[in-house]
PDB file of C-alpha atoms in Angstrom:
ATOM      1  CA  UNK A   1      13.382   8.129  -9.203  1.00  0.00           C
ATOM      2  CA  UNK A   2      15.215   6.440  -6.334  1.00  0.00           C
ATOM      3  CA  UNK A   3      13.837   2.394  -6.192  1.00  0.00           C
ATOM      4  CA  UNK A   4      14.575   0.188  -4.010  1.00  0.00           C
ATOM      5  CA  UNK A   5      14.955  -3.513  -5.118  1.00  0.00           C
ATOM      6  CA  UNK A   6      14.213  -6.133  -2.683  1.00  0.00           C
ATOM      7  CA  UNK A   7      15.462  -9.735  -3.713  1.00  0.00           C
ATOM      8  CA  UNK A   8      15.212 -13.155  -2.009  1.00  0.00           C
ATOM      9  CA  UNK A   9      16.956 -16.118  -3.635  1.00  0.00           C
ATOM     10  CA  UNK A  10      19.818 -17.793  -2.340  1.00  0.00           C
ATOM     11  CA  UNK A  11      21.604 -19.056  -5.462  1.00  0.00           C
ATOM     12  CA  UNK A  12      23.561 -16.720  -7.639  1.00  0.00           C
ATOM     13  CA  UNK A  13      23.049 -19.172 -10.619  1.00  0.00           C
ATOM     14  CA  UNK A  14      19.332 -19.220 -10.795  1.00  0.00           C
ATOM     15  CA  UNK A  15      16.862 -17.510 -12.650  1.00  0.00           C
ATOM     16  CA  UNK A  16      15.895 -15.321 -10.323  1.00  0.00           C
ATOM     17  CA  UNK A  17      19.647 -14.028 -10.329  1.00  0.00           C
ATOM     18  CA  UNK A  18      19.340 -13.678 -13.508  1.00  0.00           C
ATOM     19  CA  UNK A  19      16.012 -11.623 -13.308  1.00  0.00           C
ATOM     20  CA  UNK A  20      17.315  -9.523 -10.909  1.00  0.00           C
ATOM     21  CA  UNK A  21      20.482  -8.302 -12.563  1.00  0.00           C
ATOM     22  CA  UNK A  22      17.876  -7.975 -15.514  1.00  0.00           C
ATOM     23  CA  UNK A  23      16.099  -5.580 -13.140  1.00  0.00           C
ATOM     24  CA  UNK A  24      19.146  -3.708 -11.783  1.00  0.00           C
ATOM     25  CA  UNK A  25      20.549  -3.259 -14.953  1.00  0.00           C
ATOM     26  CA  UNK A  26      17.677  -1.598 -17.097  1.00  0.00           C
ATOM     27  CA  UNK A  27      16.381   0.239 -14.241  1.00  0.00           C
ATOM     28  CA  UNK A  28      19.817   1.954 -13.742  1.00  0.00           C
ATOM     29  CA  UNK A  29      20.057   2.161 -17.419  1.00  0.00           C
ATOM     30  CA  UNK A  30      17.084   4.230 -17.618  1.00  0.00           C
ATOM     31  CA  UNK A  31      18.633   6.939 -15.600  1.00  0.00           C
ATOM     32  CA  UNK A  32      16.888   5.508 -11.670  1.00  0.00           C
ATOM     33  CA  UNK A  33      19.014   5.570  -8.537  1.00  0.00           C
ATOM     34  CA  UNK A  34      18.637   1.785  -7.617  1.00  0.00           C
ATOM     35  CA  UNK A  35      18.789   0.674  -4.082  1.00  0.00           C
ATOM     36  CA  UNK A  36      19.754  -2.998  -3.958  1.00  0.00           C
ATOM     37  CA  UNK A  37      19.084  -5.035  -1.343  1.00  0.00           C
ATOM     38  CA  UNK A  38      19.862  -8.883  -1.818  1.00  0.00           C
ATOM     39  CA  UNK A  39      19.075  -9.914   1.813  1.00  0.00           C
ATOM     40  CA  UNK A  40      20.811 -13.122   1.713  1.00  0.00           C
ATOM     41  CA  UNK A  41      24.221 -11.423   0.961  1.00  0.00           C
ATOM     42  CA  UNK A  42      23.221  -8.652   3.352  1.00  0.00           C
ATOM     43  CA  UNK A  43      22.414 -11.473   5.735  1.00  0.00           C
ATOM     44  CA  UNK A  44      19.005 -10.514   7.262  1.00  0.00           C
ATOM     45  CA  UNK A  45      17.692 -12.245  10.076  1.00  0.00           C
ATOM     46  CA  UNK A  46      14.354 -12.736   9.102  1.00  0.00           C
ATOM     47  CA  UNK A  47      13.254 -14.238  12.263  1.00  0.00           C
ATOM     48  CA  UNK A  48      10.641 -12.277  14.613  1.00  0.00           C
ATOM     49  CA  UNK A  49      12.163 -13.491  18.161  1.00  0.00           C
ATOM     50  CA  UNK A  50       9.937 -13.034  21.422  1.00  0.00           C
ATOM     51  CA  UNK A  51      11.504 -10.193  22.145  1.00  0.00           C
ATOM     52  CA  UNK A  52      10.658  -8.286  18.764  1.00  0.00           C
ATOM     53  CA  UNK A  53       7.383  -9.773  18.827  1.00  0.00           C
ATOM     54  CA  UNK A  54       6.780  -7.949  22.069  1.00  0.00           C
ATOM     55  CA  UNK A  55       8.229  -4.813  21.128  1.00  0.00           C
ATOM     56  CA  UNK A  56       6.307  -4.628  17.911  1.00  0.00           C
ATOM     57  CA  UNK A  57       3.931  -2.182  18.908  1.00  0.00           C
ATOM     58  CA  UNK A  58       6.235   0.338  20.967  1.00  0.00           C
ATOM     59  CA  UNK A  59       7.149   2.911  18.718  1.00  0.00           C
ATOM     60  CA  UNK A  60      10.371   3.636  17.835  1.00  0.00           C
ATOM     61  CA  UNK A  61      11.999   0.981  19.906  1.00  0.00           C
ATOM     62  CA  UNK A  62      10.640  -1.637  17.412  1.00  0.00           C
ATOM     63  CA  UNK A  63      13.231   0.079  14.782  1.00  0.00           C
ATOM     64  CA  UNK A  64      15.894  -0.105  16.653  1.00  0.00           C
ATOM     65  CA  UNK A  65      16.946  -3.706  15.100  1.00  0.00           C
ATOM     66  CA  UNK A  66      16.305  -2.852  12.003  1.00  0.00           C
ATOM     67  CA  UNK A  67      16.281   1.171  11.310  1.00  0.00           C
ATOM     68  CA  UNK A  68      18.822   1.131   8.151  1.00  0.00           C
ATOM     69  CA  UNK A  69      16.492  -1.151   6.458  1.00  0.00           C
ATOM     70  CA  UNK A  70      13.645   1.490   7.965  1.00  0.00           C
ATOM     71  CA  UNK A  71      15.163   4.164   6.851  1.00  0.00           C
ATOM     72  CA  UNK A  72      16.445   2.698   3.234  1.00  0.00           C
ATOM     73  CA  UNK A  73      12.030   2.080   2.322  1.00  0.00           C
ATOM     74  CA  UNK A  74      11.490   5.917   3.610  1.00  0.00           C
ATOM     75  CA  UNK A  75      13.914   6.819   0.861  1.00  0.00           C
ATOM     76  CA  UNK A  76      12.570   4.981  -1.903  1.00  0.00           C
ATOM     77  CA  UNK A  77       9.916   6.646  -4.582  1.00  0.00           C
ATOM     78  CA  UNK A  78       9.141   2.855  -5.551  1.00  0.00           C
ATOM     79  CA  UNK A  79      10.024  -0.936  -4.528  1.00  0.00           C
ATOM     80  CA  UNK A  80      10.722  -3.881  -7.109  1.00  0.00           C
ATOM     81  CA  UNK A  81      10.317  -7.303  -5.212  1.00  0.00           C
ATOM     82  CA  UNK A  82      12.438 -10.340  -6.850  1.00  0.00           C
ATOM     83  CA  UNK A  83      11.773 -13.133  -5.774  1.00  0.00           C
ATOM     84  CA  UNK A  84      10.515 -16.841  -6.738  1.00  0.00           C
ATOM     85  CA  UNK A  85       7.394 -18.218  -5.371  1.00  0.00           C
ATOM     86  CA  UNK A  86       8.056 -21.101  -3.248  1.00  0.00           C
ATOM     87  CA  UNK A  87       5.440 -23.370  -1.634  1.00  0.00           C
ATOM     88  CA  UNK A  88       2.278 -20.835  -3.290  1.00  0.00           C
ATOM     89  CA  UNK A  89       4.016 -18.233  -0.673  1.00  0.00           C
ATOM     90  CA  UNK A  90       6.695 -15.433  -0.688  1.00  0.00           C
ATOM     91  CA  UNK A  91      10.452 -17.077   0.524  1.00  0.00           C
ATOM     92  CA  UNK A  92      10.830 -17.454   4.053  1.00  0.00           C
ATOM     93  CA  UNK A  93      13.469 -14.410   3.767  1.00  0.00           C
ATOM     94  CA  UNK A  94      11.379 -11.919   2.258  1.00  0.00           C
ATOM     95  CA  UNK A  95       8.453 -13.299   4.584  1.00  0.00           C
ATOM     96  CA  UNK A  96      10.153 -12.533   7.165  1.00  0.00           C
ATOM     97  CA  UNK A  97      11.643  -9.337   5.801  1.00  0.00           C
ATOM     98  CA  UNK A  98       7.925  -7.693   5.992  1.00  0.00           C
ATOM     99  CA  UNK A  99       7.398  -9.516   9.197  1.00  0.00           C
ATOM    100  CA  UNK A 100      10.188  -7.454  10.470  1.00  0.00           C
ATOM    101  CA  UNK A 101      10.582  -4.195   8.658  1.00  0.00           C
ATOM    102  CA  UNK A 102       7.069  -3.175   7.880  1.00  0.00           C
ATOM    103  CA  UNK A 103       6.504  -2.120  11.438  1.00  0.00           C
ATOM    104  CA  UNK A 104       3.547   0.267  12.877  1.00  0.00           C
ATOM    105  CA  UNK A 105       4.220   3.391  12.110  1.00  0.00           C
ATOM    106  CA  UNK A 106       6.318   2.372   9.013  1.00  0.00           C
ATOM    107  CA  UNK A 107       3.965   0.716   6.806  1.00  0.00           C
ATOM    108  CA  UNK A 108       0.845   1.456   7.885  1.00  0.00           C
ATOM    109  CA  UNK A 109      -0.258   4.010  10.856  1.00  0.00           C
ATOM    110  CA  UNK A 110      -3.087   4.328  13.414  1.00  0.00           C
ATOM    111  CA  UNK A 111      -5.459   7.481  11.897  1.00  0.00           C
ATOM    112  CA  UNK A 112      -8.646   7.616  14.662  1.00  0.00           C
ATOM    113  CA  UNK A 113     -10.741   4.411  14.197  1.00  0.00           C
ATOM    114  CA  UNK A 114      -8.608   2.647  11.360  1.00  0.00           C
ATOM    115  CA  UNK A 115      -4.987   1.872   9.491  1.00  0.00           C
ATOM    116  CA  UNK A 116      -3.863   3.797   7.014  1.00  0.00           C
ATOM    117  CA  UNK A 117      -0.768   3.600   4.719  1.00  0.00           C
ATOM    118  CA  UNK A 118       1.818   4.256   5.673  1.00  0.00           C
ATOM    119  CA  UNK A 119       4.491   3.879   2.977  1.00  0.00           C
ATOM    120  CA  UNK A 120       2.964   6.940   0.975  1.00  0.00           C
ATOM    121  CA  UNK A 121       6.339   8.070  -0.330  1.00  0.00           C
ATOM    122  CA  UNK A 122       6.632   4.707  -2.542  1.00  0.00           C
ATOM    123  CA  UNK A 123       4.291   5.865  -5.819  1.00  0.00           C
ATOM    124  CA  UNK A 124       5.300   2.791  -7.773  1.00  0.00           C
ATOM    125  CA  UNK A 125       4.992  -0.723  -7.219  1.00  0.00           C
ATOM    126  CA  UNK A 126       6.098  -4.182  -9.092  1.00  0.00           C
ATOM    127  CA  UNK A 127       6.986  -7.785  -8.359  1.00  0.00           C
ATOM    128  CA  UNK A 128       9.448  -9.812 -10.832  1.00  0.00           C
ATOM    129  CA  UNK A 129       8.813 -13.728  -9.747  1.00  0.00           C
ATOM    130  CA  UNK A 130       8.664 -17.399 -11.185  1.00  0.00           C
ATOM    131  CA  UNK A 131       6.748 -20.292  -9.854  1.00  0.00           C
ATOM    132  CA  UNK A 132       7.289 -23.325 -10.446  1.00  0.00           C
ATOM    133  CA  UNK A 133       3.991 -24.485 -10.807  1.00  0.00           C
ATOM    134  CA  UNK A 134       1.330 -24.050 -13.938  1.00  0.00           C
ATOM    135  CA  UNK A 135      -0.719 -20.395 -13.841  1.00  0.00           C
ATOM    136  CA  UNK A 136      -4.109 -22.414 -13.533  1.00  0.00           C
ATOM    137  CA  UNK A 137      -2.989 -24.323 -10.532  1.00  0.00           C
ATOM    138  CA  UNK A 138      -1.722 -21.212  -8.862  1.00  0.00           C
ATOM    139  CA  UNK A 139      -5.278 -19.871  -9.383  1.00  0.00           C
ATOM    140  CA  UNK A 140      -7.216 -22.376  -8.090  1.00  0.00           C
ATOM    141  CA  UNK A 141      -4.685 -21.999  -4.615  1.00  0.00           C
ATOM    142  CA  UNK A 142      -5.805 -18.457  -4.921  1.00  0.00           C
ATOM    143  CA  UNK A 143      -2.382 -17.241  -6.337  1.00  0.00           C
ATOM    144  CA  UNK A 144      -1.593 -15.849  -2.732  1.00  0.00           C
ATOM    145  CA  UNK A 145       2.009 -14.179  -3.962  1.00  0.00           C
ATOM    146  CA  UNK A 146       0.163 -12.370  -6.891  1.00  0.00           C
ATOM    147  CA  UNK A 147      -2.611 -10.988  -3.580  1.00  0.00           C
ATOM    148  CA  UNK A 148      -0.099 -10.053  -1.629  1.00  0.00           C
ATOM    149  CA  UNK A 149       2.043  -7.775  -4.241  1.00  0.00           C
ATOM    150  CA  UNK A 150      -0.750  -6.548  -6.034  1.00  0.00           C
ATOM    151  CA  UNK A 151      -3.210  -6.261  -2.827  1.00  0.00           C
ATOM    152  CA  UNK A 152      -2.125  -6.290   0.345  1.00  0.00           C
ATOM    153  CA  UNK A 153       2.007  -3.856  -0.697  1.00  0.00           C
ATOM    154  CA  UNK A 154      -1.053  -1.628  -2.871  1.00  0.00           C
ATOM    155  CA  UNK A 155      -2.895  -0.885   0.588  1.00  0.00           C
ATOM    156  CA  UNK A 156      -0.023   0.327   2.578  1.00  0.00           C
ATOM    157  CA  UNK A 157       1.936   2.480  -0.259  1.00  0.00           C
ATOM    158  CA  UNK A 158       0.370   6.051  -1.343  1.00  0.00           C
ATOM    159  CA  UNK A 159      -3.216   6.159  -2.414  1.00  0.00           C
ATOM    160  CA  UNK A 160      -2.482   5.983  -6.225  1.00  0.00           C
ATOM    161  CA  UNK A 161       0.118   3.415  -6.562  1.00  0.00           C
ATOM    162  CA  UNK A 162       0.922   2.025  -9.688  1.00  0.00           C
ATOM    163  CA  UNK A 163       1.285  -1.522  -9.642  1.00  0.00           C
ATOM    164  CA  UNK A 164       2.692  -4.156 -12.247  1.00  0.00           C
ATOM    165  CA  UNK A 165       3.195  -7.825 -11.482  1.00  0.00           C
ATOM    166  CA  UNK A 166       5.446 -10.075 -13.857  1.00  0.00           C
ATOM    167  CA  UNK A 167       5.244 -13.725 -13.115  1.00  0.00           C
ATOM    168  CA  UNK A 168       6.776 -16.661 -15.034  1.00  0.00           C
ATOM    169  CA  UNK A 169       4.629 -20.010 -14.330  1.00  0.00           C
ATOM    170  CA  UNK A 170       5.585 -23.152 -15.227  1.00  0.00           C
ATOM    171  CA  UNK A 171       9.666 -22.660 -15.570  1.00  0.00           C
ATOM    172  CA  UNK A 172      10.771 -26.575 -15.186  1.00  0.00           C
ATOM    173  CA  UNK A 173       9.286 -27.510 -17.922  1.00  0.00           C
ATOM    174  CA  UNK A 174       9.633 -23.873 -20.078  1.00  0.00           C
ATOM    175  CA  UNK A 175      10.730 -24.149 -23.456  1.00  0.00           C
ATOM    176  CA  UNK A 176      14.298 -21.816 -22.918  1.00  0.00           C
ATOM    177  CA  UNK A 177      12.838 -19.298 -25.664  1.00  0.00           C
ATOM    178  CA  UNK A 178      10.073 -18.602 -23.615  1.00  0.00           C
ATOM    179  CA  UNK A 179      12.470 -18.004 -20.621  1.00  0.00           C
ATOM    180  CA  UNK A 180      14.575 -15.659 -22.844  1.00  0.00           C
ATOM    181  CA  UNK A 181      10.812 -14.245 -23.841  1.00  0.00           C
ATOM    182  CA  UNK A 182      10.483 -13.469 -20.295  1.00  0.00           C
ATOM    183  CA  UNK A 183      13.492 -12.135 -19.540  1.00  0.00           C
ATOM    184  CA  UNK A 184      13.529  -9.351 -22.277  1.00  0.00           C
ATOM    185  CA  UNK A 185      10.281  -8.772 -21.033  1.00  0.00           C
ATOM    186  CA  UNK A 186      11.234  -7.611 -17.749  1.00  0.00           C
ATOM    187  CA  UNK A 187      14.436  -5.892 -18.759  1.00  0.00           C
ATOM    188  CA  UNK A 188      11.518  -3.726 -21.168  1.00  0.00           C
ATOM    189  CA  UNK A 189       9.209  -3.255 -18.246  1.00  0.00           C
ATOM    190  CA  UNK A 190      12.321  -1.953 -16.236  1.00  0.00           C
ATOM    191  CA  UNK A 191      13.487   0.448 -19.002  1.00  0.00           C
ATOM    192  CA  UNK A 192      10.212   2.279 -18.850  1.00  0.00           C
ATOM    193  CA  UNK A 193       9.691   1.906 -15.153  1.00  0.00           C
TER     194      UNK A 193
END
């Protein structure tokens, strides 16, 4: 299965470095062609000028900008996010990665009187991420980074997606065996992704 790994942290000595090679490495271990994209090193521009704002609806000029990132979801069977959970919201990066890259037409399409999905290619879903906050205080926010992996990427991906969501709460004040708990944990989920 070809997956495509979409990570958003701009330290290389975090933990969410450390999940990601975690990721990488058991996914390609398991015989997957892995996709990386770290968009800090690839240096995305996350921000949605005027101009792309007003081209966003005119098909295909709004891929112009960004067509190999386009073209690099088309080719994917499934996407892995990476990412930590920063403010009870996806980074400003990967924000503005979707912002940018899940365009009309790419994501979702116009069928008569509604939107469809329109990333029907990607069959399998997940999202590796820490917070830094507690799990119950996430969910009385309304846990909006677990809604919009496990909601809002499930609407616009084929019709029977499978989705899995891995989230580490609390890590400041995580015991480091529970981080190493975690860890293995992913690298497990990866293995029989």
């Amino acid at each position: 299965m070809r997956v495509h790994v979409i990570y958003a942290h701009p330290l290389e000595t975090s933990l969410a470095a450390t999940l990601h090679q975690t990721v990488i490495e058991n996914l390609t271990e398991a015989g997957h062609e892995v996709d990386d994209l770290d968009l800090y090193k690839a240096g995305f521009d996350p921000v949605l000028s005027a101009e792309g704002r007003s081209l966003y609806h005119d098909v295909p000029t709004n891929r112009a900008p960004v067509q190999p990132y386009v073209e690099r979801l088309e080719a994917a069977d499934a996407l892995v996010f990476c990412h930590p959970v920063w403010n009870f919201g996806w980074p400003a990066m990967l924000k503005g990665y979707i912002d940018r890259v899940f365009l009309p037409e790419v994501s979702f399409v116009f069928e008569k009187d509604r939107l469809g999905p329109g990333l029907t290619n990607i069959r399998k879903l997940a999202t590796v991420t820490t917070y830094g906050s507690k799990r119950w205080r996430a969910a009385v926010l309304g846990d909006p980074p677990r809604k919009n992996a496990t909601r809002f990427l499930r609407a616009i991906c084929h019709p029977r997606v499978k989705v899995s969501y891995h989230a580490l709460y609390n890590i400041d004040r995580l015991p480091r065996q529970d981080v190493d708990a975690f860890i293995e944990k992913v690298g497990k989920s990866m293995r029989k992704f």
